[in-house]
Coordinates of C-alpha atoms in Angstrom, one line a residue:
H1 CA 64.0 0.7 48.8
P2 CA 63.7 1.6 52.5
P3 CA 60.7 -0.1 54.4
H4 CA 58.8 3.2 54.7
S5 CA 58.9 3.8 50.9
I6 CA 57.4 0.4 50.3
N7 CA 54.6 1.2 52.8
N8 CA 53.9 4.5 51.1
S9 CA 53.8 2.8 47.7
K10 CA 51.2 0.3 49.1
K11 CA 49.1 3.1 50.4
Q12 CA 49.2 4.9 47.1
A13 CA 48.3 1.8 45.2
I14 CA 45.3 1.0 47.5
M15 CA 44.1 4.6 47.2
Q16 CA 44.4 4.4 43.4
L17 CA 42.4 1.1 43.4
Q18 CA 39.7 2.7 45.6
R19 CA 39.4 5.6 43.1
I20 CA 39.1 3.2 40.2
F21 CA 36.5 1.1 42.0
T22 CA 34.5 4.2 42.9
V23 CA 34.5 5.4 39.2
V24 CA 33.6 2.0 37.9
A25 CA 30.8 1.6 40.5
L26 CA 29.5 5.0 39.8
G27 CA 29.5 4.3 36.1
V28 CA 27.6 1.0 36.6
F29 CA 25.1 2.8 38.8
L30 CA 24.5 5.5 36.2
L31 CA 24.5 3.2 33.2
P32 CA 20.7 2.7 33.0
V33 CA 20.2 6.4 33.3
T34 CA 22.7 7.1 30.5
L35 CA 21.0 4.5 28.2
K36 CA 17.5 5.9 28.9
A37 CA 18.8 9.3 27.9
Q38 CA 19.8 7.8 24.5
Q39 CA 16.4 6.1 23.9
V40 CA 13.0 7.2 22.7
R41 CA 9.9 5.3 23.5
I42 CA 7.0 5.1 21.0
I43 CA 3.8 4.2 23.0
V44 CA 0.9 2.9 20.9
S45 CA -2.5 2.8 22.7
N46 CA -5.4 0.7 21.5
S47 CA -8.6 1.8 23.3
G48 CA -10.9 -0.4 21.2
N49 CA -12.2 -3.9 21.7
V50 CA -10.5 -5.5 18.7
Q51 CA -6.9 -6.5 17.9
R52 CA -5.0 -3.9 15.7
Q53 CA -2.2 -4.7 13.4
E54 CA -1.2 -1.7 11.2
L55 CA 1.5 0.8 10.4
I56 CA 1.7 3.7 12.8
E57 CA 3.3 7.1 12.0
V58 CA 5.4 9.6 13.9
D59 CA 7.4 12.6 12.9
I60 CA 10.9 11.6 12.1
K61 CA 12.2 15.1 13.1
D62 CA 10.9 14.6 16.6
I63 CA 12.7 11.2 16.9
R64 CA 16.0 12.6 15.6
Q65 CA 15.7 15.7 17.8
K66 CA 15.1 13.7 21.0
L67 CA 17.9 11.2 20.2
K68 CA 20.3 14.1 19.0
L69 CA 20.8 12.2 15.7
G70 CA 22.1 13.9 12.6
E71 CA 20.3 13.7 9.3
N72 CA 22.3 10.7 8.1
E73 CA 22.9 8.9 11.4
S74 CA 21.2 5.5 11.5
F75 CA 18.9 4.1 14.3
V76 CA 17.1 0.9 15.2
V77 CA 13.5 0.3 16.4
K78 CA 13.0 -2.6 18.9
N79 CA 10.1 -4.1 20.8
S80 CA 10.3 -3.3 24.5
K81 CA 10.1 -6.9 25.7
T82 CA 12.9 -8.9 23.9
L83 CA 14.6 -5.9 22.3
Q84 CA 14.2 -7.6 18.9
Q85 CA 14.4 -5.2 16.0
V86 CA 11.3 -4.5 14.0
D87 CA 10.9 -3.2 10.5
Y88 CA 10.5 0.5 9.9
Q89 CA 10.5 3.0 7.0
I90 CA 11.1 6.8 6.6
T91 CA 8.6 8.2 4.0
H92 CA 9.0 11.0 1.5
D93 CA 6.9 13.3 3.7
G94 CA 9.0 12.8 6.8
K95 CA 7.1 10.1 8.7
L96 CA 8.6 7.2 10.5
L97 CA 6.5 4.1 9.9
V98 CA 6.5 1.2 12.3
D99 CA 4.6 -2.1 11.9
A100 CA 2.7 -2.2 15.2
G101 CA 0.4 -4.6 16.8
A102 CA -1.7 -3.8 19.9
R103 CA -4.2 -6.0 21.7
P104 CA -7.6 -4.7 22.7
R105 CA -7.4 -2.0 25.5
T106 CA -3.6 -2.3 25.9
Q107 CA -0.5 -0.4 25.0
A108 CA 2.5 -1.5 22.8
V109 CA 5.9 0.1 23.4
F110 CA 8.7 0.4 20.9
I111 CA 12.2 1.6 21.7
V112 CA 14.2 3.8 19.2
E113 CA 17.9 4.2 19.7
K114 CA 21.1 4.9 17.7
G115 CA 22.4 1.9 15.9
E116 CA 22.7 0.0 12.6
P117 CA 19.4 -1.7 11.6
E118 CA 19.3 -5.3 10.4
K119 CA 18.4 -6.0 6.8
M120 CA 14.6 -5.5 6.5
K121 CA 12.3 -7.5 4.3
H122 CA 10.4 -5.6 1.6
W123 CA 6.7 -6.1 1.9
T124 CA 5.7 -3.5 -0.8
Y125 CA 7.2 -2.7 -4.2
G126 CA 6.2 -1.0 -7.4
A127 CA 7.7 -0.1 -10.8
Q128 CA 7.0 1.0 -14.3
Y129 CA 7.3 -1.9 -16.8
K130 CA 8.2 -0.5 -20.2
I131 CA 8.3 -4.1 -21.4
R132 CA 4.5 -4.1 -21.0
K133 CA 3.5 -0.8 -22.6
D134 CA 4.3 1.4 -19.6
D135 CA 2.3 -0.5 -17.0
I136 CA 2.8 0.7 -13.4
T137 CA 2.2 -2.3 -11.1
W138 CA 2.6 -2.3 -7.3
E139 CA 2.0 -5.0 -4.7
N140 CA 2.1 -5.8 -1.0
D141 CA 1.7 -9.1 0.9
R142 CA -2.0 -9.2 0.1
G143 CA -2.4 -8.4 -3.6
A144 CA -1.2 -6.4 -6.6
Y145 CA -2.6 -3.5 -8.7
R146 CA -1.9 -2.1 -12.1
I147 CA -2.6 1.1 -14.1
Y148 CA -2.0 1.6 -17.8
G149 CA 0.5 4.0 -19.4
P150 CA 1.2 6.2 -22.4
A151 CA 2.5 3.4 -24.6
L152 CA -0.8 1.5 -24.3
Q153 CA -2.8 4.6 -25.0
K154 CA -0.9 5.1 -28.3
T155 CA -2.1 1.6 -29.5
G156 CA -5.7 2.8 -29.1
E157 CA -6.6 0.1 -26.6
K158 CA -9.2 1.5 -24.1
S159 CA -8.1 0.4 -20.7
F160 CA -9.0 3.2 -18.3
G161 CA -9.4 1.8 -14.8
I162 CA -7.3 0.1 -12.1
D163 CA -6.5 -3.6 -12.6
I164 CA -6.1 -6.3 -9.9
W165 CA -3.6 -9.1 -9.8
T166 CA -4.4 -11.7 -7.2
K167 CA -1.8 -13.3 -4.9
N168 CA -1.8 -16.1 -2.4
T169 CA 1.7 -15.5 -1.1
P170 CA 3.2 -12.7 1.0
D171 CA 6.3 -12.6 -1.2
L172 CA 6.9 -10.1 -4.0
V173 CA 6.0 -11.8 -7.3
V174 CA 5.2 -9.1 -9.9
P175 CA 8.7 -8.6 -11.4
N176 CA 8.9 -12.4 -12.0
R177 CA 5.5 -12.5 -13.6
Y178 CA 6.4 -9.8 -16.1
R179 CA 9.7 -11.6 -16.9
M180 CA 8.1 -15.0 -17.3
E181 CA 5.3 -13.5 -19.5
L182 CA 7.8 -11.7 -21.8
E183 CA 10.1 -14.7 -22.2
G184 CA 7.1 -17.0 -22.8
N185 CA 5.7 -14.6 -25.5
I186 CA 9.0 -14.6 -27.3
I187 CA 9.2 -18.4 -27.4
E188 CA 5.5 -18.8 -28.2
D189 CA 5.7 -16.4 -31.2
S190 CA 8.8 -18.3 -32.5
L191 CA 6.9 -21.6 -32.3
R192 CA 3.8 -20.3 -34.0
R193 CA 6.0 -19.0 -36.9
L194 CA 7.2 -22.5 -37.3
G195 CA 3.7 -23.9 -37.3
L196 CA 4.1 -25.6 -33.9
N197 CA 0.8 -24.4 -32.4
D198 CA 0.4 -27.1 -29.8
Q199 CA 3.9 -26.4 -28.4
A200 CA 3.1 -22.7 -28.4
K201 CA -0.1 -23.3 -26.4
A202 CA 1.9 -25.3 -23.9
I203 CA 4.3 -22.4 -23.4
D204 CA 1.4 -20.0 -22.9
R205 CA -0.1 -22.3 -20.3
A206 CA 3.3 -22.4 -18.5
T207 CA 4.1 -18.7 -18.6
S208 CA 1.0 -16.5 -18.9
F209 CA 0.2 -14.3 -16.0
H210 CA -3.5 -14.7 -16.8
L211 CA -3.2 -18.2 -15.4
D212 CA -2.4 -19.3 -11.8
H213 CA 1.0 -21.0 -11.4
G214 CA 0.6 -21.4 -7.7
Y215 CA 1.0 -17.8 -6.5
G216 CA -1.9 -15.9 -8.2
M217 CA -2.8 -14.3 -11.5
D218 CA -4.4 -11.5 -13.5
A219 CA -8.1 -12.6 -13.5
Y220 CA -9.8 -9.2 -13.5
G221 CA -11.4 -7.5 -16.5
V222 CA -10.9 -3.7 -16.8
G223 CA -11.2 -2.3 -20.3
P224 CA -13.2 1.0 -20.7
T225 CA -14.4 1.0 -17.1
L226 CA -13.3 2.2 -13.6
G227 CA -11.9 -1.2 -12.8
C228 CA -11.4 -1.3 -9.1
G229 CA -11.5 2.2 -7.6
A230 CA -10.5 4.7 -10.3
P231 CA -12.0 8.2 -10.0
A232 CA -14.1 9.9 -12.7
L233 CA -15.8 13.3 -13.0
M234 CA -19.5 13.2 -14.0
L235 CA -21.7 15.0 -16.5
G236 CA -25.3 14.0 -15.5
D237 CA -25.1 10.2 -14.9
S238 CA -22.3 9.8 -17.4
L239 CA -18.8 9.0 -16.1
L240 CA -15.9 10.9 -17.8
L241 CA -13.5 7.9 -17.6
P242 CA -9.8 8.8 -17.4
Y243 CA -7.4 7.4 -20.0
C244 CA -3.8 6.3 -19.2
Y245 CA -1.5 8.4 -17.0
K246 CA 0.8 10.9 -18.6
E247 CA 3.5 11.3 -15.9
Y248 CA 4.4 9.5 -12.7
R249 CA 6.7 9.7 -9.7
I250 CA 7.3 6.9 -7.2
L251 CA 7.6 8.6 -3.8
D252 CA 8.0 5.6 -1.5
N253 CA 9.1 2.1 -2.4
G254 CA 9.1 -0.1 0.7
P255 CA 9.8 -1.8 2.8
L256 CA 6.5 -1.0 4.4
R257 CA 4.7 1.5 2.1
F258 CA 4.5 2.1 -1.6
T259 CA 3.5 5.6 -2.8
M260 CA 3.2 7.2 -6.2
Q261 CA 1.9 10.4 -7.7
L262 CA 0.2 10.4 -11.1
T263 CA -0.7 13.2 -13.6
F264 CA -3.1 12.6 -16.5
N265 CA -3.5 14.4 -19.8
P266 CA -5.8 17.4 -20.0
V267 CA -9.4 16.6 -20.9
R268 CA -12.5 18.6 -21.7
V269 CA -15.2 18.7 -19.0
G270 CA -18.2 20.7 -20.1
K271 CA -17.0 24.1 -21.0
D272 CA -13.6 23.6 -19.3
K273 CA -11.2 22.6 -22.1
A274 CA -8.2 21.5 -20.1
V275 CA -8.9 19.8 -16.8
V276 CA -5.9 17.9 -15.4
E277 CA -6.4 15.0 -13.0
H278 CA -3.9 14.3 -10.2
R279 CA -3.7 11.2 -8.0
I280 CA -1.6 10.0 -5.0
I281 CA -1.9 6.3 -4.3
S282 CA -0.3 4.4 -1.4
L283 CA -0.4 0.8 -0.3
D284 CA 0.8 -0.5 3.1
K285 CA 2.0 -3.8 4.3
G286 CA -0.8 -6.0 5.5
A287 CA -3.6 -3.8 4.0
N288 CA -6.3 -5.0 1.6
Y289 CA -7.0 -1.4 0.7
N290 CA -5.0 1.3 -1.1
R291 CA -5.3 5.0 -0.1
M292 CA -6.3 7.3 -3.0
T293 CA -6.2 11.1 -3.0
V294 CA -7.5 12.8 -6.1
W295 CA -7.9 16.4 -7.2
Y296 CA -8.5 18.3 -10.4
E297 CA -6.9 21.4 -11.8
G298 CA -8.8 23.6 -14.3
L299 CA -12.4 23.4 -13.1
S300 CA -14.2 26.7 -13.4
Q301 CA -17.2 25.4 -11.4
P302 CA -17.8 22.5 -8.9
R303 CA -18.3 19.1 -10.4
N304 CA -19.5 15.7 -9.1
L305 CA -16.9 13.0 -8.5
A306 CA -17.6 9.3 -8.7
T307 CA -15.6 6.3 -7.9
G308 CA -16.4 2.7 -7.6
V309 CA -16.1 -0.7 -9.2
V310 CA -17.2 -2.2 -12.5
L311 CA -20.1 -4.7 -12.3
H312 CA -19.1 -7.7 -14.5
T313 CA -22.5 -9.4 -14.6
E314 CA -26.1 -8.2 -14.5
D315 CA -26.6 -10.4 -11.4
T316 CA -25.8 -8.1 -8.6
T317 CA -26.6 -10.4 -5.7
G318 CA -22.9 -10.2 -4.8
V319 CA -23.3 -6.5 -4.0
V320 CA -23.2 -5.2 -0.4
L321 CA -23.8 -1.5 0.3
G322 CA -23.4 0.6 3.4
S323 CA -23.7 4.3 4.1
D324 CA -19.9 4.7 3.6
F325 CA -18.8 1.6 1.6
L326 CA -19.6 -0.5 -1.4
L327 CA -18.5 -4.1 -1.9
Y328 CA -18.8 -6.6 -4.7
A329 CA -18.0 -10.3 -5.2
D330 CA -16.6 -10.2 -8.7
P331 CA -16.8 -13.5 -10.7
T332 CA -13.3 -13.0 -12.4
D333 CA -12.9 -12.8 -16.2
D334 CA -13.2 -16.5 -16.8
M335 CA -15.9 -17.9 -14.5
R336 CA -15.8 -21.5 -15.9
D337 CA -12.1 -22.0 -15.4
N338 CA -11.2 -19.8 -12.4
T339 CA -14.0 -21.0 -10.1
S340 CA -13.0 -18.3 -7.6
Q341 CA -14.2 -14.9 -6.6
L342 CA -12.4 -11.6 -6.4
Y343 CA -13.7 -9.4 -3.6
V344 CA -13.5 -5.7 -4.4
G345 CA -14.5 -2.6 -2.5
V346 CA -14.3 1.2 -2.0
L347 CA -14.5 2.8 1.4
F348 CA -15.4 6.4 2.2
P349 CA -14.1 7.6 5.5
K350 CA -14.9 11.1 4.4
P351 CA -18.6 12.1 3.7
I352 CA -20.2 10.7 0.6
N353 CA -23.4 12.0 -0.9
E354 CA -24.8 8.9 -2.6
I355 CA -24.0 5.3 -3.5
K356 CA -25.8 3.8 -6.5
K357 CA -25.7 1.4 -9.4
L358 CA -25.2 2.8 -12.9
M359 CA -26.2 0.0 -15.2
Y360 CA -25.7 0.1 -19.0
P361 CA -28.9 0.0 -21.1
K362 CA -27.3 -3.1 -22.7
P363 CA -24.3 -5.1 -21.3
Q364 CA -21.1 -4.1 -23.1
G365 CA -19.6 -7.5 -23.4
F366 CA -18.5 -8.6 -20.0
N367 CA -19.4 -5.3 -18.4
A368 CA -22.9 -4.6 -17.1
G369 CA -22.4 -1.3 -15.4
H370 CA -20.8 0.3 -12.3
L371 CA -21.3 0.6 -8.6
V372 CA -20.3 4.0 -7.5
G373 CA -20.1 6.5 -4.6
I374 CA -20.7 10.1 -5.6
V375 CA -19.3 13.3 -4.0
R376 CA -21.2 16.4 -5.2
G377 CA -19.7 19.8 -5.8
L378 CA -15.9 19.0 -5.8
R379 CA -14.1 22.3 -6.3
N380 CA -11.0 23.2 -8.3
N381 CA -7.9 21.7 -6.6
E382 CA -10.0 20.3 -3.7
R383 CA -8.6 17.0 -2.6
Y384 CA -10.7 14.0 -1.8
T385 CA -9.4 10.8 -0.2
Y386 CA -11.0 7.4 -0.2
Y387 CA -9.8 3.7 -0.2
F388 CA -10.1 1.0 -2.8
G389 CA -9.0 -2.6 -2.5
S390 CA -9.5 -6.3 -3.0
A391 CA -9.1 -9.9 -1.7
W392 CA -9.2 -13.3 -3.3
S393 CA -11.2 -16.4 -2.2
R394 CA -8.1 -18.6 -2.8
Y395 CA -6.0 -16.6 -0.3
D396 CA -7.0 -14.5 2.7
V397 CA -10.8 -14.0 2.4
K398 CA -13.0 -17.0 1.7
S399 CA -16.5 -15.4 1.4
L400 CA -18.3 -12.1 0.8
N401 CA -19.5 -12.0 4.4
E402 CA -15.9 -12.3 5.6
W403 CA -14.9 -9.5 3.1
R404 CA -17.6 -7.3 4.6
V405 CA -16.4 -7.9 8.2
R406 CA -12.8 -7.1 7.2
S407 CA -13.8 -4.0 5.2
E408 CA -15.9 -2.6 8.1
E409 CA -13.1 -3.2 10.6
F410 CA -10.6 -1.5 8.3
L411 CA -13.0 1.5 7.9
L412 CA -13.5 1.6 11.7
S413 CA -9.7 1.7 12.2
L414 CA -9.5 4.7 9.8
K415 CA -12.1 6.6 11.8
N416 CA -10.5 5.6 15.2
P417 CA -6.7 5.7 14.7
L418 CA -4.4 4.3 17.3
K419 CA -3.1 6.8 19.8
V420 CA 0.7 7.3 19.4
E421 CA 3.0 9.1 21.9
I422 CA 6.7 9.8 21.8
K423 CA 8.5 9.9 25.2

């Protein structure tokens, strides 16, 4: 080519490179702004004087709207310091749950942005176990709970209340307990039919969920009582104990919250012939307490509602009462062998009219009475919410005094929730 053509080509190339450099530089300059437009910050403020570690809730619709995310588009939640992903859950009622910690009088910030979340660990889980007469058993990293179902009711066994299974591990253990118990019972029955009773006893010791194999056990007596935290309508000072549930729906099943709804068979309450009890129970990661919401359909007049715990001995020195809580150091169902205590309690963040002991005239076997909180004048379909829960002296709570401190702090957190903002 002629020399002037080469010079023109060089000029055009230089101008093109300048344009590319300008575009790249502008893009780099604008990159943080673009990223911020694709992020949402969740700001959690702790105005109190104690450390808080709990699940916080925000409306998932607000998050999706601000991120311009479709219904099925995935996202991640990260801490704002290291950008490490944190566990979250979307609940049946449209809440985004985040496991948040906040130091006293500080803020914690989480970043939400579009992306594929890493695999999350399940801290809560529950299921119906038809292999054990329709039990529904649920757990978190603190403990496990059980209610009894229609198949048990058909046998005539009277187990009305809520059962506790202790744990001393954060791992989910309930499905394995049922499997081991079932397999052990099959082998044990076969050995007994052969007259091998010693071998059968050895199998029972190795597989029964009533014994501790290193990760907890069923050491709580329920029977015809409230157990730990079941509700009951009252006639005078008598508790109208509920029987087993009729229908259930699991609404949330981890990784951070378990929620279920229960419906019970109609019962007669005074002149009302068909009163139906409904419950919604939920349990969060890290919580010693379940949330219970109860209401009744079919009441023609207001009734008193009681809830509480069974007292398993006449010695009630292990009882601690407050204006809005009741606590009890339960001796477990085999005091000689277990040598531990189950700490149980019911908390009342909503107003309660009275807390009292209802002792049986004569102890009924292991059961000596109830410790209850009473709400007077509950109306038809009026919902009442309270909390019930437990801890074990071989795990996370070593004494009744420690149980009281933990319970009072949990109750205080319910009355003073963390402040949560979306920006």
